[in-house]
Amino acid sequence: MFNNLRVSTRLIGSFSLLVVLMLVINSLSISSATSVHDQMVDITGLRMTAISTLEKIRGLANWTSPVSISTPTGVC
């Protein structure tokens, strides 16, 4: 099938195919990078704020009613 084509036609076709594949891979990588960025914004903006607030509440709860932790004698 490809034996009937001239060398220049085969070269143009193969380079065109490579350019199309590179464009597809580039668009997929941009899409993945955007998805990762959105997930990082969600983690750092929303979830870390909630975790920080919970740690403050836990610290206040421990401050108002401290729990004494004692270890048995002779145990390290």
Coordinates of C-alpha atoms in Angstrom, one line a residue:
M1 CA 0.0 0.0 0.0
F2 CA 2.7 2.5 1.0
N3 CA 5.1 1.2 -1.7
N4 CA 3.3 3.1 -4.4
L5 CA 3.8 6.5 -2.7
R6 CA 6.8 8.7 -3.3
V7 CA 9.4 9.1 -0.6
S8 CA 8.5 12.8 -0.1
T9 CA 4.8 11.9 0.4
R10 CA 5.7 9.2 3.0
L11 CA 7.9 11.6 4.8
I12 CA 5.3 14.4 4.9
G13 CA 2.7 11.8 6.1
S14 CA 4.9 10.5 8.8
F15 CA 5.9 13.9 10.1
S16 CA 2.2 15.0 10.0
L17 CA 1.3 12.0 12.1
L18 CA 4.0 12.8 14.6
V19 CA 2.8 16.4 14.9
V20 CA -0.8 15.2 15.5
L21 CA 0.4 12.8 18.1
M22 CA 2.4 15.5 19.8
L23 CA -0.6 17.8 19.9
V24 CA -2.8 15.1 21.4
I25 CA -0.2 14.3 24.1
N26 CA 0.2 18.0 24.8
S27 CA -3.5 18.6 25.2
L28 CA -3.8 15.5 27.6
S29 CA -0.9 16.8 29.7
I30 CA -2.4 20.3 30.0
S31 CA -5.7 18.7 31.0
S32 CA -4.0 16.6 33.6
A33 CA -2.0 19.6 35.0
T34 CA -5.2 21.6 35.3
S35 CA -6.9 18.8 37.1
V36 CA -4.0 18.4 39.6
H37 CA -4.0 22.2 40.1
D38 CA -7.7 22.2 40.9
Q39 CA -7.2 19.3 43.4
M40 CA -4.3 21.1 45.1
V41 CA -6.5 24.2 45.5
D42 CA -9.2 22.1 47.0
I43 CA -6.8 20.4 49.5
T44 CA -4.9 23.5 50.5
G45 CA -7.8 26.0 50.4
L46 CA -10.6 24.0 51.9
R47 CA -9.5 20.9 53.7
M48 CA -6.3 22.3 55.4
T49 CA -8.4 25.2 56.8
A50 CA -10.8 22.7 58.3
I51 CA -8.0 20.6 59.7
S52 CA -6.4 23.7 61.2
T53 CA -9.6 24.7 62.8
L54 CA -10.1 21.3 64.3
E55 CA -6.5 21.3 65.7
K56 CA -7.2 24.7 67.3
I57 CA -10.4 23.3 68.9
R58 CA -8.6 20.2 70.1
G59 CA -5.9 22.4 71.6
L60 CA -8.4 24.5 73.4
A61 CA -10.2 21.4 74.7
N62 CA -6.9 20.1 76.0
W63 CA -6.0 23.4 77.6
T64 CA -9.3 23.6 79.5
S65 CA -9.2 20.0 80.8
P66 CA -5.7 18.7 80.7
V67 CA -5.3 14.9 80.8
S68 CA -2.4 13.6 82.8
I69 CA -0.6 10.8 81.1
S70 CA 1.3 8.6 83.6
T71 CA 3.4 5.7 82.8
P72 CA 3.9 2.8 85.1
T73 CA 7.1 2.8 87.0
G74 CA 10.0 1.1 85.3
V75 CA 8.5 1.3 81.8
C76 CA 10.1 3.6 79.3

